[in-house]
Coordinates of C-alpha atoms in Angstrom, one line a residue:
X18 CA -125.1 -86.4 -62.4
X19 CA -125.6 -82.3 -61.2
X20 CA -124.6 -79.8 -63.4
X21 CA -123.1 -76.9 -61.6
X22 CA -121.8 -73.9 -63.2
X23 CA -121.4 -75.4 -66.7
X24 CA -119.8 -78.3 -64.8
X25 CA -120.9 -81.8 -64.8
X26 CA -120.6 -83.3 -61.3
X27 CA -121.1 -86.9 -61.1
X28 CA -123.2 -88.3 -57.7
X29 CA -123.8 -91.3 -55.8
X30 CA -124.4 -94.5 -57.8
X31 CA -122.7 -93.0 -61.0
X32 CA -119.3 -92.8 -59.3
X33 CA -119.0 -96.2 -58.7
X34 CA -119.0 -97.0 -62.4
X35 CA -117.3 -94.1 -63.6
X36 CA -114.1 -95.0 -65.4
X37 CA -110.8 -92.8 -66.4
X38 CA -112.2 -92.2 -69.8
X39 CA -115.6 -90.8 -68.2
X40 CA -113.3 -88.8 -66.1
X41 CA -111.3 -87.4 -68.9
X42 CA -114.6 -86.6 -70.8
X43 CA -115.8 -84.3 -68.1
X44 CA -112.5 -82.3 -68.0
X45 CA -109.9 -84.2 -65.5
X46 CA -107.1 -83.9 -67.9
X47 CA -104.4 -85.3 -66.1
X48 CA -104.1 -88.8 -66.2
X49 CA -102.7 -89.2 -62.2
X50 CA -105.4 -86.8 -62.1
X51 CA -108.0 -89.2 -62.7
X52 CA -106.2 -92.4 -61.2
X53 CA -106.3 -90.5 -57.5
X54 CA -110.0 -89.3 -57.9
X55 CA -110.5 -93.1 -59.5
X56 CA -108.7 -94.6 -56.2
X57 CA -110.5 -92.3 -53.8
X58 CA -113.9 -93.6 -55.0
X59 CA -113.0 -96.7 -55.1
X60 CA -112.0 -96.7 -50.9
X61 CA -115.3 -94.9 -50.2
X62 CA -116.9 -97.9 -52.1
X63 CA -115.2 -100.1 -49.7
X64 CA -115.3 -98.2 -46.9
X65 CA -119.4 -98.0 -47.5
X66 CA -119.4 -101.6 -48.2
X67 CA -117.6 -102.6 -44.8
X68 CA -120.1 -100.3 -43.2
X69 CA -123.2 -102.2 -44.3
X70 CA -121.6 -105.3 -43.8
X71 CA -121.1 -104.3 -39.9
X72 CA -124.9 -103.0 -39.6
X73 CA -125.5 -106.4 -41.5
X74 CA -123.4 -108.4 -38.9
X75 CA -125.1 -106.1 -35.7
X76 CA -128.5 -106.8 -37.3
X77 CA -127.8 -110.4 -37.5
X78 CA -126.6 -110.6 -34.2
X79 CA -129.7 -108.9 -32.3
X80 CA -132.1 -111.4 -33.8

């Protein structure tokens, strides 16, 4: 995590296991809040996921 101004802002790995409480704890008070930011990461998780599965695939393919 980076602290910015007083503010906590959670990075790369730590997103992916961060949960509505850990959301809550930082200062997203709103619960739908916290269920869009907690939906967001979890599509960049996928979409990173498919990604590496293509290189995966492309790699596979070349050899």
């Amino acid at each position: 995590m980076m602290a910015v101004t007083n503010e906590i802002i959670p990075k790369g790995r730590v997103l992916v296991d961060i949960t509505d409480g850990d959301l809550e704890e930082i200062g997203i008070g709103s619960y739908d809040e916290r269920q869009d930011l907690l939906l967001e990461i979890r599509k960049e998780k996928l979409y990173s996921d498919l990604d590496e599965l293509s290189k995966l695939k492309a790699q596979n393919l070349r050899e």
